Tab-separated table of C-alpha atoms and ligand atoms in Angstrom:
chain	number	residue	atom	x	y	z
A	1	MET	CA	0.000	0.000	0.000
A	2	ASP	CA	1.774	3.062	-1.172
A	3	GLU	CA	0.755	6.272	0.501
A	4	PRO	CA	0.696	9.375	-1.703
A	5	ILE	CA	3.825	11.446	-1.160
A	6	GLU	CA	2.094	14.751	-0.896
A	7	LYS	CA	-1.416	15.786	-0.098
A	8	PRO	CA	-2.796	19.168	-1.179
A	9	GLY	CA	-1.989	21.914	1.300
A	10	GLU	CA	0.996	20.176	2.758
A	11	GLU	CA	4.465	21.526	2.705
A	12	PRO	CA	6.439	19.733	0.013
A	13	VAL	CA	8.896	17.285	1.490
A	14	LYS	CA	12.454	18.151	0.617
A	15	ASN	CA	15.530	17.032	2.447
A	16	LYS	CA	14.085	17.081	5.900
A	17	ILE	CA	11.776	14.736	7.703
A	18	SER	CA	8.188	15.933	7.391
A	19	ARG	CA	5.763	16.245	10.270
A	20	ARG	CA	3.581	13.664	8.651
A	21	PHE	CA	6.415	11.152	8.626
A	22	LEU	CA	7.331	11.953	12.208
A	23	LEU	CA	3.765	11.399	13.280
A	24	GLY	CA	3.850	8.021	11.701
A	25	GLY	CA	0.238	7.701	10.645
A	26	ALA	CA	-1.071	4.925	8.519
A	27	ALA	CA	1.946	4.642	6.273
A	28	THR	CA	2.923	1.047	5.874
A	29	THR	CA	4.950	1.862	2.798
A	30	ALA	CA	8.382	0.344	2.647
A	31	ILE	CA	10.078	2.584	0.197
A	32	VAL	CA	8.560	5.785	-1.143
A	33	LEU	CA	10.120	7.620	-4.020
A	34	LEU	CA	9.969	11.369	-3.747
A	35	GLN	CA	9.369	13.772	-6.609
A	36	SER	CA	13.092	13.869	-7.094
A	37	SER	CA	13.662	10.250	-7.982
A	38	LEU	CA	17.158	10.508	-6.512
A	39	THR	CA	15.903	10.947	-2.977
A	40	LYS	CA	14.377	7.976	-1.235
A	41	TRP	CA	12.385	7.871	1.964
A	42	VAL	CA	12.631	4.618	3.762
A	43	GLN	CA	9.693	4.190	6.054
A	44	THR	CA	9.455	1.480	8.684
A	45	ALA	CA	6.857	1.201	11.446
A	46	GLY	CA	8.362	3.594	13.956
A	47	ALA	CA	11.406	5.090	12.275
A	48	GLN	CA	12.138	6.942	9.102
A	49	THR	CA	15.400	7.219	7.303
A	50	LEU	CA	16.259	9.271	4.322
A	51	ILE	CA	18.668	7.930	1.762
A	52	LYS	CA	19.772	10.848	-0.357
A	53	ASN	CA	21.120	10.014	-3.780
A	54	GLY	CA	21.344	6.487	-2.437
A	55	ASP	CA	23.993	7.781	0.002
A	56	PRO	CA	23.362	6.917	3.675
A	57	THR	CA	26.181	9.266	4.772
A	58	LYS	CA	24.205	12.344	3.802
A	59	ILE	CA	21.646	12.302	6.584
A	60	THR	CA	21.352	11.171	10.177
A	61	GLY	CA	19.707	7.779	10.422
A	62	ALA	CA	16.898	6.555	12.630
A	63	GLY	CA	17.466	6.816	16.369
A	64	PRO	CA	17.655	4.022	18.916
A	65	SER	CA	14.513	1.960	19.459
A	66	THR	CA	13.152	-0.064	22.363
A	67	VAL	CA	12.954	-3.275	20.376
A	68	GLY	CA	14.989	-3.876	17.248
A	69	LYS	CA	13.796	-5.329	14.013
A	70	ARG	CA	15.169	-6.788	10.822
A	71	SER	CA	16.464	-4.683	7.985
A	72	LEU	CA	13.473	-3.828	5.878
A	73	PHE	CA	15.240	-5.485	2.983
A	74	GLU	CA	15.224	-8.870	4.752
A	75	LYS	CA	11.935	-10.729	4.919
A	76	PRO	CA	12.417	-14.335	5.972
A	77	VAL	CA	9.059	-15.900	6.867
A	78	ARG	CA	7.689	-19.149	8.221
A	79	LEU	CA	5.353	-21.010	5.888
A	80	THR	CA	2.185	-21.642	7.827
A	81	SER	CA	-0.653	-24.154	7.728
A	82	ASP	CA	-3.481	-24.480	10.276
A	83	THR	CA	-1.406	-26.651	12.588
A	84	SER	CA	2.237	-25.911	11.877
A	85	SER	CA	4.715	-23.424	10.497
A	86	ARG	CA	8.033	-24.197	8.858
A	87	THR	CA	11.447	-22.580	9.336
A	88	PRO	CA	12.935	-20.916	6.211
A	89	LEU	CA	16.134	-23.018	6.383
A	90	GLN	CA	17.378	-21.565	3.084
A	91	ASP	CA	17.374	-18.017	4.527
A	92	LEU	CA	19.475	-18.799	7.609
A	93	TYR	CA	23.201	-18.698	8.341
A	94	GLY	CA	24.893	-20.784	10.999
A	95	THR	CA	22.823	-22.912	13.305
A	96	ILE	CA	20.707	-20.790	15.630
A	97	THR	CA	17.166	-20.269	14.398
A	98	PRO	CA	15.947	-16.739	15.193
A	99	SER	CA	13.188	-17.345	17.752
A	100	ASP	CA	10.492	-15.746	15.628
A	101	LEU	CA	11.329	-18.185	12.826
A	102	HIS	CA	11.404	-21.369	14.975
A	103	TYR	CA	9.046	-23.946	13.481
A	104	GLU	CA	5.739	-24.442	15.266
A	105	ARG	CA	3.514	-27.455	15.690
A	106	HIS	CA	0.421	-27.023	17.798
A	107	HIS	CA	-2.351	-29.566	18.189
A	108	ALA	CA	-4.809	-27.043	19.598
A	109	GLY	CA	-3.252	-23.628	19.186
A	110	VAL	CA	-1.039	-21.519	21.460
A	111	PRO	CA	-2.477	-21.070	24.957
A	112	VAL	CA	-2.055	-17.865	26.944
A	113	ILE	CA	-0.534	-18.709	30.315
A	114	ASP	CA	0.014	-16.152	33.049
A	115	PRO	CA	3.516	-16.836	34.392
A	116	ASP	CA	2.404	-15.824	37.891
A	117	LYS	CA	-0.278	-18.517	37.868
A	118	TYR	CA	1.874	-21.170	36.204
A	119	GLU	CA	2.423	-24.380	38.189
A	120	LEU	CA	4.185	-27.655	37.474
A	121	LEU	CA	3.014	-30.649	39.500
A	122	ILE	CA	5.338	-33.628	39.913
A	123	HIS	CA	3.653	-36.635	41.534
A	124	GLY	CA	3.043	-40.393	41.274
A	125	MET	CA	5.899	-42.688	42.337
A	126	VAL	CA	7.761	-40.039	44.291
A	127	GLY	CA	8.662	-39.603	47.945
A	128	LYS	CA	7.037	-36.180	48.127
A	129	PRO	CA	4.671	-34.783	45.439
A	130	MET	CA	5.456	-31.127	44.800
A	131	VAL	CA	4.120	-28.130	42.918
A	132	PHE	CA	6.685	-25.750	41.402
A	133	LYS	CA	5.867	-22.189	40.446
A	134	LEU	CA	7.862	-20.582	37.649
A	135	SER	CA	9.823	-18.601	40.236
A	136	ASP	CA	10.619	-21.880	42.032
A	137	LEU	CA	11.963	-23.393	38.806
A	138	LYS	CA	14.158	-20.348	38.300
A	139	ARG	CA	15.695	-20.696	41.776
A	140	PHE	CA	17.271	-24.063	40.962
A	141	PRO	CA	20.744	-24.230	39.395
A	142	SER	CA	20.206	-23.432	35.716
A	143	VAL	CA	21.729	-24.991	32.634
A	144	THR	CA	22.031	-23.643	29.083
A	145	ARG	CA	22.382	-25.902	26.066
A	146	THR	CA	21.939	-25.689	22.328
A	147	CYS	CA	20.068	-28.446	20.536
A	148	PHE	CA	17.664	-28.982	17.675
A	149	LEU	CA	14.000	-29.859	17.741
A	150	GLU	CA	12.428	-31.771	14.887
A	151	CYS	CA	8.898	-32.945	14.278
A	152	SER	CA	8.843	-36.656	13.449
A	153	GLY	CA	6.588	-35.853	10.492
A	154	ASN	CA	9.270	-33.690	8.889
A	155	PHE	CA	9.402	-34.911	5.301
A	156	ARG	CA	7.611	-33.821	2.173
A	157	THR	CA	8.204	-34.701	-1.441
A	158	SER	CA	5.906	-33.900	-4.317
A	159	LYS	CA	7.323	-31.592	-6.957
A	160	GLU	CA	10.580	-30.146	-8.273
A	161	THR	CA	9.781	-26.644	-7.103
A	162	MET	CA	10.200	-27.267	-3.368
A	163	THR	CA	12.484	-25.297	-1.057
A	164	PRO	CA	14.377	-26.740	1.945
A	165	GLN	CA	11.668	-25.110	4.076
A	166	GLU	CA	8.943	-27.023	2.268
A	167	ILE	CA	10.824	-30.331	2.299
A	168	CYS	CA	11.963	-30.342	5.937
A	169	GLY	CA	11.312	-26.982	7.625
A	170	LEU	CA	9.909	-28.673	10.743
A	171	THR	CA	13.297	-28.488	12.444
A	172	SER	CA	14.910	-25.543	14.226
A	173	GLN	CA	17.586	-24.908	16.791
A	174	SER	CA	17.731	-22.717	19.870
A	175	GLU	CA	19.893	-22.108	22.875
A	176	TRP	CA	17.670	-23.224	25.743
A	177	THR	CA	17.962	-22.386	29.433
A	178	GLY	CA	16.191	-24.042	32.316
A	179	VAL	CA	16.554	-26.610	35.074
A	180	MET	CA	17.632	-30.212	34.620
A	181	LEU	CA	14.691	-32.542	35.181
A	182	SER	CA	17.069	-34.698	37.261
A	183	THR	CA	17.349	-31.782	39.721
A	184	LEU	CA	13.566	-31.807	40.160
A	185	PHE	CA	13.526	-35.629	40.313
A	186	ARG	CA	15.917	-35.466	43.280
A	187	GLU	CA	13.811	-32.766	44.903
A	188	VAL	CA	10.630	-34.908	44.844
A	189	GLY	CA	12.517	-38.161	45.482
A	190	VAL	CA	11.632	-40.290	42.453
A	191	GLU	CA	11.250	-43.897	43.580
A	192	PRO	CA	13.739	-46.407	42.129
A	193	LYS	CA	10.905	-48.552	40.770
A	194	ALA	CA	9.582	-45.691	38.627
A	195	THR	CA	10.517	-46.435	35.012
A	196	TRP	CA	8.264	-44.059	33.042
A	197	PHE	CA	6.839	-40.609	33.496
A	198	LEU	CA	3.907	-38.872	31.917
A	199	ALA	CA	4.374	-35.306	30.676
A	200	GLU	CA	1.196	-33.284	30.236
A	201	GLY	CA	0.750	-29.907	28.542
A	202	SER	CA	-1.763	-27.260	29.565
A	203	ASP	CA	-2.984	-26.435	26.059
A	204	ALA	CA	-6.444	-27.344	24.792
A	205	ALA	CA	-4.907	-30.538	23.320
A	206	LEU	CA	-3.797	-31.621	26.810
A	207	LEU	CA	-0.961	-33.289	24.962
A	208	THR	CA	0.490	-36.158	26.984
A	209	ARG	CA	3.430	-38.469	26.362
A	210	SER	CA	5.063	-41.312	28.284
A	211	ILE	CA	8.815	-40.925	28.633
A	212	PRO	CA	11.316	-43.417	30.092
A	213	VAL	CA	12.607	-42.153	33.437
A	214	LYS	CA	16.144	-42.821	32.188
A	215	LYS	CA	15.851	-39.857	29.806
A	216	GLY	CA	14.681	-37.764	32.752
A	217	TRP	CA	17.855	-38.618	34.682
A	218	ASP	CA	20.014	-38.179	31.593
A	219	ASP	CA	19.619	-34.840	29.736
A	220	ALA	CA	15.934	-33.841	29.981
A	221	MET	CA	15.244	-30.258	31.005
A	222	ILE	CA	12.362	-28.002	31.907
A	223	VAL	CA	13.260	-24.883	29.921
A	224	TYR	CA	11.949	-21.360	30.421
A	225	ALA	CA	14.289	-19.414	28.146
A	226	GLN	CA	15.169	-19.510	24.467
A	227	ASN	CA	17.971	-17.634	22.737
A	228	GLY	CA	18.557	-15.313	25.659
A	229	GLU	CA	14.971	-14.347	26.491
A	230	ALA	CA	11.865	-15.916	27.956
A	231	ILE	CA	10.711	-18.842	25.827
A	232	ARG	CA	8.253	-17.783	23.128
A	233	PRO	CA	4.539	-18.585	23.583
A	234	GLU	CA	4.724	-20.733	20.414
A	235	GLN	CA	7.546	-22.768	21.962
A	236	GLY	CA	5.804	-23.376	25.291
A	237	TYR	CA	5.825	-20.229	27.426
A	238	PRO	CA	6.383	-20.171	30.297
A	239	ALA	CA	8.003	-23.640	30.381
A	240	ARG	CA	8.350	-26.778	28.279
A	241	LEU	CA	9.947	-30.173	28.470
A	242	LEU	CA	13.123	-30.407	26.390
A	243	LEU	CA	14.271	-33.901	25.439
A	244	PRO	CA	17.417	-33.319	23.355
A	245	GLY	CA	17.431	-35.414	20.178
A	246	TRP	CA	13.977	-36.946	20.726
A	247	GLU	CA	11.022	-36.565	18.388
A	248	GLY	CA	9.413	-33.133	18.624
A	249	ASN	CA	6.140	-34.472	19.961
A	250	THR	CA	7.720	-35.691	23.214
A	251	ASN	CA	8.979	-32.168	23.986
A	252	VAL	CA	5.737	-31.242	25.730
A	253	LYS	CA	5.078	-27.510	25.664
A	254	TRP	CA	3.285	-25.523	28.365
A	255	ILE	CA	4.072	-28.449	30.686
A	256	ARG	CA	1.930	-28.590	33.812
A	257	ARG	CA	2.234	-32.146	35.134
A	258	VAL	CA	4.787	-34.936	35.422
A	259	GLU	CA	3.566	-38.259	36.832
A	260	LEU	CA	6.005	-41.042	37.687
A	261	SER	CA	4.962	-44.655	37.102
A	262	ASP	CA	6.330	-48.159	36.496
A	263	GLN	CA	4.752	-48.464	33.043
A	264	PRO	CA	3.952	-46.313	30.020
A	265	PHE	CA	0.586	-44.574	30.025
A	266	MET	CA	-0.411	-45.462	26.431
A	267	THR	CA	-1.760	-42.047	25.532
A	268	ARG	CA	-3.378	-41.176	22.204
A	269	GLU	CA	-0.083	-39.640	21.011
A	270	GLU	CA	1.707	-42.979	21.327
A	271	THR	CA	-1.036	-45.375	20.204
A	272	SER	CA	-3.111	-43.826	17.421
A	273	LYS	CA	-0.381	-41.322	16.487
A	274	TYR	CA	3.423	-41.332	16.362
A	275	THR	CA	3.345	-45.139	16.040
A	276	TYR	CA	3.734	-46.772	12.647
A	277	PRO	CA	4.307	-50.051	10.818
A	278	VAL	CA	7.847	-51.155	9.987
A	279	LYS	CA	7.649	-54.292	7.838
A	280	ASP	CA	5.319	-56.554	9.831
A	281	LYS	CA	5.949	-54.879	13.181
A	282	ILE	CA	4.630	-51.737	14.791
A	283	ARG	CA	7.213	-49.189	15.788
A	284	GLN	CA	6.152	-47.456	18.981
A	285	PHE	CA	8.126	-45.165	21.267
A	286	SER	CA	10.569	-44.372	18.489
A	287	PHE	CA	12.094	-41.491	20.329
A	288	GLU	CA	15.456	-40.705	18.761
A	289	MET	CA	15.625	-38.681	15.583
A	290	ASP	CA	17.885	-40.346	13.019
A	291	ALA	CA	20.814	-38.481	11.497
A	292	ARG	CA	19.932	-36.250	8.615
A	293	SER	CA	21.304	-33.443	6.481
A	294	ILE	CA	20.155	-31.089	3.772
A	295	ILE	CA	21.982	-28.743	1.438
A	296	THR	CA	20.366	-25.343	1.978
A	297	TYR	CA	22.500	-23.614	-0.679
A	298	PRO	CA	22.334	-24.045	-3.601
A	299	ALA	CA	18.745	-25.197	-3.486
A	300	TYR	CA	15.474	-24.356	-5.218
A	301	PRO	CA	14.854	-21.511	-6.151
A	302	ASN	CA	18.524	-20.446	-6.456
A	303	GLN	CA	20.045	-19.739	-9.830
A	304	LEU	CA	23.683	-20.845	-10.173
A	305	GLU	CA	26.452	-19.115	-12.037
A	306	ARG	CA	29.467	-20.976	-13.338
A	307	GLY	CA	32.550	-20.960	-11.159
A	308	TRP	CA	33.137	-21.520	-7.476
A	309	VAL	CA	30.108	-22.348	-5.380
A	310	GLU	CA	30.169	-22.867	-1.622
A	311	ILE	CA	27.743	-25.710	-0.979
A	312	ARG	CA	26.263	-25.143	2.478
A	313	GLY	CA	23.830	-26.931	4.694
A	314	ILE	CA	22.954	-28.383	8.060
A	315	ALA	CA	23.240	-31.880	9.494
A	316	TRP	CA	21.978	-33.239	12.785
A	317	SER	CA	21.426	-36.420	14.771
A	318	GLY	CA	19.302	-37.274	17.783
A	319	ARG	CA	21.911	-39.841	18.845
A	320	GLY	CA	24.845	-37.520	19.455
A	321	LYS	CA	27.350	-35.559	17.431
A	322	ILE	CA	27.682	-35.405	13.691
A	323	ILE	CA	31.135	-36.759	12.884
A	324	LYS	CA	31.055	-36.309	9.120
A	325	VAL	CA	28.958	-34.851	6.343
A	326	GLU	CA	29.720	-35.933	2.799
A	327	VAL	CA	28.650	-34.176	-0.352
A	328	SER	CA	28.381	-35.640	-3.826
A	329	THR	CA	28.420	-33.333	-6.844
A	330	ASP	CA	28.114	-36.164	-9.384
A	331	ALA	CA	24.702	-37.578	-8.499
A	332	GLY	CA	26.026	-39.953	-5.836
A	333	LYS	CA	28.907	-41.589	-7.716
A	334	SER	CA	31.610	-40.124	-5.485
A	335	TRP	CA	31.506	-38.462	-2.085
A	336	ASN	CA	33.689	-35.750	-0.523
A	337	ALA	CA	34.082	-34.904	3.155
A	338	THR	CA	32.874	-31.383	3.955
A	339	ASN	CA	34.159	-28.867	6.504
A	340	LEU	CA	32.150	-28.837	9.706
A	341	GLN	CA	31.810	-25.551	11.537
A	342	GLU	CA	33.129	-25.774	15.080
A	343	PRO	CA	31.957	-26.238	17.729
A	344	VAL	CA	30.153	-29.417	16.724
A	345	LEU	CA	27.600	-29.966	19.467
A	346	ASP	CA	25.781	-33.028	20.703
A	347	LYS	CA	22.270	-33.454	19.201
A	348	ALA	CA	22.590	-30.154	17.404
A	349	HIS	CA	22.340	-28.709	13.935
A	350	THR	CA	25.855	-28.653	12.526
A	351	TYR	CA	26.805	-26.379	9.636
A	352	PHE	CA	28.780	-27.873	6.756
A	353	ARG	CA	30.510	-26.287	3.790
A	354	HIS	CA	32.095	-27.639	0.648
A	355	LEU	CA	33.732	-25.688	-2.174
A	356	TRP	CA	32.761	-26.835	-5.627
A	357	GLN	CA	33.561	-25.612	-9.092
A	358	TRP	CA	30.519	-25.783	-11.327
A	359	ARG	CA	31.502	-25.831	-14.981
A	360	GLY	CA	27.992	-25.684	-16.353
A	361	ASP	CA	27.254	-29.416	-16.591
A	362	GLU	CA	23.942	-30.902	-15.652
A	363	THR	CA	24.310	-32.869	-12.421
A	364	GLU	CA	22.821	-33.622	-9.004
A	365	ILE	CA	24.227	-32.555	-5.661
A	366	LEU	CA	23.488	-34.509	-2.487
A	367	SER	CA	24.600	-34.604	1.153
A	368	ARG	CA	24.661	-37.385	3.715
A	369	ALA	CA	25.218	-37.184	7.451
A	370	ILE	CA	27.140	-39.663	9.577
A	371	ASP	CA	26.808	-39.511	13.354
A	372	GLU	CA	28.955	-40.725	16.213
A	373	THR	CA	27.148	-44.075	16.276
A	374	ASN	CA	28.406	-44.469	12.668
A	375	TYR	CA	24.849	-44.359	11.382
A	376	ILE	CA	24.822	-43.177	7.769
A	377	GLN	CA	21.880	-41.174	6.452
A	378	PRO	CA	20.037	-43.492	4.015
A	379	THR	CA	18.516	-42.935	0.613
A	380	LEU	CA	14.745	-43.018	0.311
A	381	ARG	CA	15.042	-46.385	-1.426
A	382	GLN	CA	17.055	-47.815	1.489
A	383	LEU	CA	14.500	-46.444	3.966
A	384	ILE	CA	11.635	-48.065	2.118
A	385	GLU	CA	13.530	-51.341	1.777
A	386	ALA	CA	14.220	-51.368	5.498
A	387	ARG	CA	10.705	-50.435	6.550
A	388	GLY	CA	8.540	-51.996	3.882
A	389	ILE	CA	6.370	-50.269	1.333
A	390	SER	CA	3.969	-49.174	4.054
A	391	ALA	CA	6.612	-46.681	5.211
A	392	SER	CA	4.682	-43.923	6.944
A	393	GLY	CA	5.418	-40.234	7.049
A	394	TYR	CA	7.103	-40.533	10.459
A	395	HIS	CA	10.860	-40.535	10.971
A	396	MET	CA	11.719	-40.098	7.311
A	397	ASN	CA	15.269	-38.772	6.928
A	398	PRO	CA	16.301	-39.544	3.366
A	399	ILE	CA	19.162	-37.990	1.458
A	400	THR	CA	17.911	-34.919	-0.416
A	401	ALA	CA	19.106	-34.405	-3.972
A	402	TRP	CA	19.117	-31.128	-5.909
A	403	GLN	CA	19.229	-31.188	-9.689
A	404	ILE	CA	21.467	-28.611	-11.314
A	405	LYS	CA	20.254	-27.768	-14.813
A	406	ARG	CA	22.510	-26.549	-17.628
A	407	ASP	CA	21.039	-23.030	-17.339
A	408	GLY	CA	21.905	-22.914	-13.633
A	409	LYS	CA	18.399	-23.627	-12.340
A	410	VAL	CA	18.341	-25.671	-9.155
A	411	LEU	CA	15.406	-28.027	-8.655
A	412	PHE	CA	14.478	-30.552	-5.982
A	413	LYS	CA	14.518	-34.179	-7.068
A	414	PRO	CA	11.226	-35.478	-5.730
A	415	GLU	CA	10.880	-39.198	-5.085
A	416	SER	CA	7.723	-41.019	-4.218
A	417	PHE	CA	7.665	-43.113	-1.063
A	418	LYS	CA	4.054	-44.244	-0.729
B	1	MTE	N1	1.432	-29.234	24.876
B	1	MTE	C1	1.848	-29.455	23.625
B	1	MTE	N2	3.125	-29.831	23.430
B	1	MTE	C2	3.577	-30.073	22.183
B	1	MTE	C3	2.712	-29.980	21.065
B	1	MTE	C4	1.368	-29.583	21.298
B	1	MTE	O1	0.545	-29.458	20.384
B	1	MTE	N3	0.966	-29.327	22.597
B	1	MTE	N4	3.185	-30.304	19.816
B	1	MTE	C5	4.323	-31.228	19.801
B	1	MTE	C6	4.896	-31.439	18.492
B	1	MTE	S1	4.108	-32.535	17.459
B	1	MTE	C7	6.097	-30.905	18.147
B	1	MTE	S2	6.847	-31.312	16.689
B	1	MTE	C8	6.784	-29.919	19.025
B	1	MTE	C9	6.951	-28.608	18.295
B	1	MTE	O2	7.611	-27.676	19.074
B	1	MTE	P1	7.693	-26.164	18.604
B	1	MTE	O3	6.320	-25.727	18.204
B	1	MTE	O4	8.283	-25.401	19.722
B	1	MTE	O5	8.616	-26.154	17.407
B	1	MTE	O6	6.078	-29.671	20.209
B	1	MTE	C10	5.421	-30.780	20.766
B	1	MTE	N5	4.871	-30.429	22.040
B	2	MO	MO1	5.505	-33.041	15.736
């Protein structure tokens, strides 16, 4: 919506900021060209900047603001559906997902929870059932760790014109801060015979999952902060369960109850959902996310030019560290080790880079991740062979191939798996 530059009766705008601009008003215009086409007004929500003759040194810029925002030239967005939104992996650098671009998956929307009224009950097979307020949780020794989250339904394939975001944008990474669940387990005195716990969210879905107590003693956390600030409502404000490396669904958001038991609770999320056939068996409680990688550059819709290209992407594993990412630039005939950006963290997105000289030939580029258990990311064919043709949409982590066309177009290579 472009706002007219001048209205009748108003002082013409020259090289100073007009009253109308200072007052803000309804202008949502991004860039407005003045009568002199050499002078540009750049209008953002609360601040105005004049670029004169395209020269930012000719005028004082916008002043400090209470909350910063992106350059108005950068517009990364999540792709949303009714129940989820996907991270624009192709627009990111490094491994931390900006919090407002973290993928979302809600079964019944984002609840509004007053942090002063928030309570977490821990009961069942414990010496002393306890209720923790948010302020109680914050009094315990805190821990900060970086790890990825990934929805177990994170795989799509249909057409050549798909971006990394569309193929597997249901994974993101944050630096999380909170209290170790083991700290709370000690506080309530979890009984030795307790082998499972139930985690329950306080959203309208009342999402519940059964988790082995072992994970609770190992690296599970109740987190209340994300990337240096309070956790976002979409990620579980004011507190969520974080199970590093485990399928997204088990990371119960808006957590309000933990119940210790000596058996799993068989909730809807582990019987009718998140359970699937593998050959003639049913795979249930498949918690760990298998190693995976994707080249995020070059990818659809990039246009390649001949010469040196830095192939870039992310790799991750729910079983530990990534030890190697290999890239093929000849459609899988040969593989080259890539450079991994340090530090390589446990159960975390890991950035890889590989220099490649593209001479204009048609080819396919692929990446495969190898984790510290020596698991090698499979092809879709291998996945289907291992699981049977009834392979479901859960826990699909196939190698992603990008086709490079002679004219430099990059297209996804879709494969059918149903
Ligand atoms: N209470 C509650 N927890 C939840 C969900 C939910 O709908 N309600 N969705 C789960 C699913 S399926 C996933 S993949 C992750 C998504 O976490 P995110 O939205 O922070 O990315 O949260 C999980 N925890
Ligand atoms: Mo999910």
